[in-house]
C-alpha cells in the first residue's frame, strides 16, 4: 500500500549539524541552494516567475516513530501530536519551507530562508499561491 | 537512495472521478473527512486547537513521469515545469491543501475544503502557521 518517494535533488546549506539549523524558519536569512538531478531539469521551467516557492524536503535524520512531541513554544508543558506541530519527527518526515527565490541557473535554485540540514534530499517544489495558501478570514 | 512514504489514512470526499474534483481548491466548500489508521491516533492530539491545517496527500492516480504541463490559467499558451504549478502530475505526487478544521472525533478529522479524489491516501497533516506560511512583504 505504501509508495516510493523519489529524491529529486539535494539542499546545500551552511547547517552541518542538527543544532545549527534555526528552530524558526524565519530566522534563516542566508542564501542556500538546491541542486536538482539533471533528469528533473524540465520541472524548473517557469519557476523564475515566482518570488516565493514552497520547498519540500525529506528530513532523512528524523525519527519516524515519534507521534507525540513537547513543543518549545507556549506555556503548556505537555506533549502534543506531531500533526499539531512543524516538528521534523513525524511518520513521513516531510519538511515544508516557504523560501524566497533569488535566481535559477541551470539545475540550481538559489533561495533565501532554507532551514534544512546540509545534504537533505528534496522531494518537491510548489509555487506559492496566496489564494490557496492563506485561510479565508 | 529513495525512501518509502507511509499511508497514514484515507480521504473521504464526494468526488468519485477526477473530473469531479474542483480545479481550484477554494471552490471546494463541502465538508469531507480524513480517517486515520488507529496506529497513528496520537499524531492528532492537540489538533483541535487549530482553525486551519495543511493536508498532504499522495495523489495516487497522477502521472509521475510528466515534468512539463500546460496550465489552465494565464494567456501564455506554453508548457511550464510542474514545480511552477500545483498540478497533481509531478515526480512525487504530493498534494497540499489548506483546509478548515471543523471537528475531530477519535481518528476522524472533519474538514471543509478538501479537493481530493475519494479514497486518496493521506501522508501528513501540518498546523497552519501564518508566520511561516506567508512571505515577508
Short mmCIF file of C-alpha atoms in Angstrom, two decimals:
data_model
loop_
_atom_site.label_atom_id
_atom_site.label_comp_id
_atom_site.label_asym_id
_atom_site.label_seq_id
_atom_site.Cartn_x
_atom_site.Cartn_y
_atom_site.Cartn_z
CA UNK A 1 0.00 0.00 0.00
CA UNK A 2 2.87 2.40 0.64
CA UNK A 3 4.81 4.06 -2.17
CA UNK A 4 8.32 5.17 -3.02
CA UNK A 5 9.21 8.83 -2.70
CA UNK A 6 11.90 9.87 -5.20
CA UNK A 7 14.76 12.17 -4.26
CA UNK A 8 14.91 14.91 -6.91
CA UNK A 9 17.82 16.99 -5.63
CA UNK A 10 19.87 17.99 -2.61
CA UNK A 11 19.83 21.07 -0.34
CA UNK A 12 23.14 22.82 0.21
CA UNK A 13 23.16 24.97 3.35
CA UNK A 14 25.70 26.10 5.95
CA UNK A 15 24.00 23.97 8.64
CA UNK A 16 26.21 20.92 9.05
CA UNK A 17 24.65 19.56 12.27
CA UNK A 18 21.05 19.48 13.57
CA UNK A 19 21.65 22.05 16.41
CA UNK A 20 22.87 24.57 13.83
CA UNK A 21 19.56 24.57 11.94
CA UNK A 22 17.41 27.58 13.01
CA UNK A 23 14.40 26.49 15.09
CA UNK A 24 12.26 29.10 13.37
CA UNK A 25 12.49 29.23 9.58
CA UNK A 26 12.05 33.00 9.63
CA UNK A 27 15.37 33.25 11.49
CA UNK A 28 17.07 31.71 8.46
CA UNK A 29 18.22 34.64 6.38
CA UNK A 30 21.14 33.18 4.46
CA UNK A 31 21.24 32.20 0.81
CA UNK A 32 21.22 28.48 0.12
CA UNK A 33 20.92 26.35 -2.99
CA UNK A 34 19.08 23.30 -4.16
CA UNK A 35 20.79 21.31 -6.89
CA UNK A 36 18.45 19.05 -8.82
CA UNK A 37 19.44 15.88 -10.60
CA UNK A 38 19.74 16.63 -14.35
CA UNK A 39 16.85 14.30 -15.23
CA UNK A 40 14.43 16.65 -13.45
CA UNK A 41 15.57 19.90 -15.12
CA UNK A 42 12.30 20.38 -17.02
CA UNK A 43 10.38 20.63 -13.72
CA UNK A 44 12.07 24.02 -13.14
CA UNK A 45 10.86 25.72 -16.35
CA UNK A 46 8.99 28.95 -15.49
CA UNK A 47 9.88 28.91 -11.81
CA UNK A 48 11.82 32.16 -12.22
CA UNK A 49 8.47 33.97 -12.45
CA UNK A 50 7.72 33.34 -8.78
CA UNK A 51 9.10 35.39 -5.89
CA UNK A 52 8.39 32.61 -3.35
CA UNK A 53 8.05 28.84 -3.51
CA UNK A 54 7.50 26.04 -1.01
CA UNK A 55 10.43 23.63 -0.77
CA UNK A 56 9.53 20.08 0.30
CA UNK A 57 12.30 18.04 1.85
CA UNK A 58 12.72 14.53 3.17
CA UNK A 59 14.21 15.09 6.62
CA UNK A 60 16.30 11.96 6.48
CA UNK A 61 17.74 12.18 10.00
CA UNK A 62 14.36 12.45 11.75
CA UNK A 63 12.67 9.90 13.98
CA UNK A 64 9.71 8.37 12.09
CA UNK A 65 8.27 6.55 15.12
CA UNK A 66 7.59 9.62 17.26
CA UNK A 67 3.92 10.70 17.38
CA UNK A 68 3.92 12.96 20.45
CA UNK A 69 6.39 15.80 21.00
CA UNK A 70 6.94 18.52 23.62
CA UNK A 71 6.71 21.84 21.71
CA UNK A 72 9.25 24.55 22.51
CA UNK A 73 6.56 27.24 22.26
CA UNK A 74 3.65 28.02 24.61
CA UNK A 75 3.28 27.65 28.33
CA UNK A 76 1.64 24.22 28.34
CA UNK A 77 4.12 21.64 29.49
CA UNK A 78 2.54 18.67 27.81
CA UNK A 79 3.11 16.58 24.74
CA UNK A 80 1.05 17.19 21.62
CA UNK A 81 0.65 15.25 18.38
CA UNK A 82 3.14 15.89 15.61
CA UNK A 83 0.32 16.95 13.23
CA UNK A 84 -0.25 19.95 15.54
CA UNK A 85 3.41 20.94 15.15
CA UNK A 86 6.02 21.51 12.47
CA UNK A 87 8.38 19.05 14.12
CA UNK A 88 10.70 17.17 11.74
CA UNK A 89 9.89 13.98 13.68
CA UNK A 90 6.72 12.53 12.14
CA UNK A 91 5.69 9.31 10.35
CA UNK A 92 6.63 10.80 6.98
CA UNK A 93 9.48 13.26 7.65
CA UNK A 94 8.32 15.78 5.05
CA UNK A 95 9.56 19.29 5.69
CA UNK A 96 7.91 22.31 4.10
CA UNK A 97 9.54 25.73 3.99
CA UNK A 98 8.48 28.89 2.21
CA UNK A 99 11.58 30.45 0.65
CA UNK A 100 12.40 33.49 -1.46
CA UNK A 101 13.58 32.69 -4.99
CA UNK A 102 16.74 34.62 -5.82
CA UNK A 103 17.69 33.07 -9.15
CA UNK A 104 17.82 29.85 -11.11
CA UNK A 105 20.91 28.81 -13.02
CA UNK A 106 20.53 25.56 -14.92
CA UNK A 107 19.59 22.91 -12.38
CA UNK A 108 20.44 25.04 -9.35
CA UNK A 109 17.85 27.06 -7.44
CA UNK A 110 19.21 29.91 -5.26
CA UNK A 111 16.91 30.77 -2.35
CA UNK A 112 16.82 32.64 0.95
CA UNK A 113 15.29 31.01 4.04
CA UNK A 114 16.02 27.31 3.63
CA UNK A 115 16.13 25.90 7.18
CA UNK A 116 17.47 22.46 6.30
CA UNK A 117 20.47 20.42 7.24
CA UNK A 118 23.12 20.43 4.52
CA UNK A 119 22.61 17.41 2.30
CA UNK A 120 18.87 16.98 2.92
CA UNK A 121 17.08 15.35 -0.04
CA UNK A 122 14.47 17.50 -1.84
CA UNK A 123 11.25 15.84 -2.97
CA UNK A 124 9.11 18.64 -4.42
CA UNK A 125 8.80 22.37 -5.11
CA UNK A 126 5.45 24.13 -5.38
CA UNK A 127 4.66 27.68 -6.43
CA UNK A 128 3.35 29.79 -3.55
CA UNK A 129 -0.24 30.86 -4.24
CA UNK A 130 -1.71 33.49 -1.90
CA UNK A 131 -5.25 32.43 -2.75
CA UNK A 132 -4.68 28.76 -1.97
CA UNK A 133 -2.23 29.13 0.90
CA UNK A 134 -3.99 31.73 3.04
CA UNK A 135 -7.15 30.92 5.00
CA UNK A 136 -10.37 32.76 4.19
CA UNK A 137 -10.82 35.14 7.08
CA UNK B 1 18.61 6.39 -2.08
CA UNK B 2 14.83 6.77 -2.27
CA UNK B 3 12.54 6.12 0.70
CA UNK B 4 9.13 4.70 1.47
CA UNK B 5 6.27 7.08 2.15
CA UNK B 6 3.73 5.61 4.58
CA UNK B 7 -0.01 5.98 4.06
CA UNK B 8 -1.47 7.22 7.37
CA UNK B 9 -5.15 7.49 6.47
CA UNK B 10 -7.68 7.93 3.68
CA UNK B 11 -9.64 10.96 2.41
CA UNK B 12 -13.38 10.54 2.08
CA UNK B 13 -14.93 13.07 -0.29
CA UNK B 14 -17.89 13.21 -2.69
CA UNK B 15 -15.53 13.35 -5.71
CA UNK B 16 -15.61 9.85 -7.19
CA UNK B 17 -13.85 10.64 -10.51
CA UNK B 18 -11.03 13.03 -11.44
CA UNK B 19 -13.27 15.45 -13.46
CA UNK B 20 -15.45 15.93 -10.38
CA UNK B 21 -12.59 17.32 -8.27
CA UNK B 22 -12.70 21.16 -8.22
CA UNK B 23 -9.85 22.67 -10.23
CA UNK B 24 -9.47 25.42 -7.65
CA UNK B 25 -9.35 24.28 -4.03
CA UNK B 26 -11.17 27.45 -2.95
CA UNK B 27 -14.18 26.23 -4.96
CA UNK B 28 -14.39 23.20 -2.68
CA UNK B 29 -16.84 24.19 0.04
CA UNK B 30 -18.17 20.83 1.18
CA UNK B 31 -17.31 19.00 4.38
CA UNK B 32 -15.08 15.95 3.97
CA UNK B 33 -13.31 13.62 6.34
CA UNK B 34 -9.95 12.01 6.76
CA UNK B 35 -9.93 8.73 8.63
CA UNK B 36 -6.55 7.79 10.03
CA UNK B 37 -5.36 4.29 10.74
CA UNK B 38 -5.67 3.62 14.51
CA UNK B 39 -1.92 3.24 14.95
CA UNK B 40 -1.48 6.97 14.14
CA UNK B 41 -4.12 8.30 16.56
CA UNK B 42 -1.56 10.03 18.81
CA UNK B 43 -0.46 12.26 15.92
CA UNK B 44 -3.85 14.04 16.18
CA UNK B 45 -3.55 15.12 19.84
CA UNK B 46 -4.00 18.90 20.13
CA UNK B 47 -5.03 19.43 16.51
CA UNK B 48 -8.44 20.68 17.66
CA UNK B 49 -6.76 23.93 18.73
CA UNK B 50 -6.12 24.94 15.11
CA UNK B 51 -8.69 26.52 12.80
CA UNK B 52 -6.76 25.54 9.67
CA UNK B 53 -4.27 22.81 8.75
CA UNK B 54 -2.46 21.71 5.64
CA UNK B 55 -3.45 18.23 4.44
CA UNK B 56 -0.78 16.36 2.49
CA UNK B 57 -1.99 13.64 0.16
CA UNK B 58 -0.41 11.09 -2.16
CA UNK B 59 -2.28 11.64 -5.42
CA UNK B 60 -2.14 8.01 -6.38
CA UNK B 61 -3.78 8.34 -9.81
CA UNK B 62 -1.37 11.01 -11.07
CA UNK B 63 1.28 10.68 -13.76
CA UNK B 64 4.73 10.67 -12.14
CA UNK B 65 6.68 10.99 -15.41
CA UNK B 66 5.25 14.33 -16.51
CA UNK B 67 7.60 17.31 -15.97
CA UNK B 68 6.00 19.92 -18.24
CA UNK B 69 2.30 20.83 -18.18
CA UNK B 70 0.02 23.33 -19.94
CA UNK B 71 -1.52 25.45 -17.16
CA UNK B 72 -5.23 26.27 -17.38
CA UNK B 73 -4.60 29.82 -16.16
CA UNK B 74 -2.97 32.76 -17.88
CA UNK B 75 -2.77 33.77 -21.52
CA UNK B 76 0.56 32.10 -22.33
CA UNK B 77 -0.04 29.01 -24.41
CA UNK B 78 3.11 27.18 -23.48
CA UNK B 79 4.14 24.38 -21.21
CA UNK B 80 5.77 25.13 -17.88
CA UNK B 81 7.52 22.97 -15.32
CA UNK B 82 5.40 21.22 -12.72
CA UNK B 83 7.30 22.97 -9.88
CA UNK B 84 5.80 26.27 -11.17
CA UNK B 85 2.30 24.79 -10.86
CA UNK B 86 0.11 22.95 -8.37
CA UNK B 87 -0.53 20.18 -10.88
CA UNK B 88 -1.11 16.73 -9.37
CA UNK B 89 1.21 15.31 -12.05
CA UNK B 90 4.76 15.59 -10.71
CA UNK B 91 7.63 13.21 -9.84
CA UNK B 92 6.31 12.84 -6.28
CA UNK B 93 2.53 13.27 -6.48
CA UNK B 94 2.25 15.12 -3.17
CA UNK B 95 -0.85 17.27 -2.89
CA UNK B 96 -1.10 20.08 -0.36
CA UNK B 97 -4.40 21.72 0.57
CA UNK B 98 -5.18 24.24 3.28
CA UNK B 99 -8.46 23.19 4.92
CA UNK B 100 -10.69 24.43 7.73
CA UNK B 101 -10.85 22.13 10.76
CA UNK B 102 -14.46 21.55 11.82
CA UNK B 103 -14.01 18.84 14.46
CA UNK B 104 -12.06 15.74 15.39
CA UNK B 105 -13.78 12.62 16.62
CA UNK B 106 -11.43 9.81 17.53
CA UNK B 107 -9.36 9.06 14.43
CA UNK B 108 -11.58 11.07 12.08
CA UNK B 109 -10.82 14.64 11.07
CA UNK B 110 -13.77 16.68 9.69
CA UNK B 111 -12.69 19.49 7.37
CA UNK B 112 -14.00 21.93 4.78
CA UNK B 113 -12.12 22.45 1.52
CA UNK B 114 -10.52 19.08 0.76
CA UNK B 115 -10.15 18.95 -3.03
CA UNK B 116 -9.15 15.30 -3.32
CA UNK B 117 -10.49 12.27 -5.06
CA UNK B 118 -12.40 9.98 -2.71
CA UNK B 119 -10.02 7.32 -1.42
CA UNK B 120 -6.80 9.34 -1.78
CA UNK B 121 -4.12 8.28 0.74
CA UNK B 122 -3.08 10.91 3.31
CA UNK B 123 0.59 11.18 4.22
CA UNK B 124 0.84 14.15 6.61
CA UNK B 125 -1.00 16.97 8.37
CA UNK B 126 0.74 20.18 9.45
CA UNK B 127 -0.58 23.04 11.53
CA UNK B 128 -1.01 26.24 9.51
CA UNK B 129 1.34 28.93 10.79
CA UNK B 130 0.79 32.47 9.47
CA UNK B 131 4.36 33.46 10.31
CA UNK B 132 5.94 30.55 8.45
CA UNK B 133 3.48 30.24 5.59
CA UNK B 134 3.19 33.86 4.46
CA UNK B 135 6.04 35.63 2.66
CA UNK B 136 7.63 38.66 4.25
CA UNK B 137 6.33 41.57 2.21
#
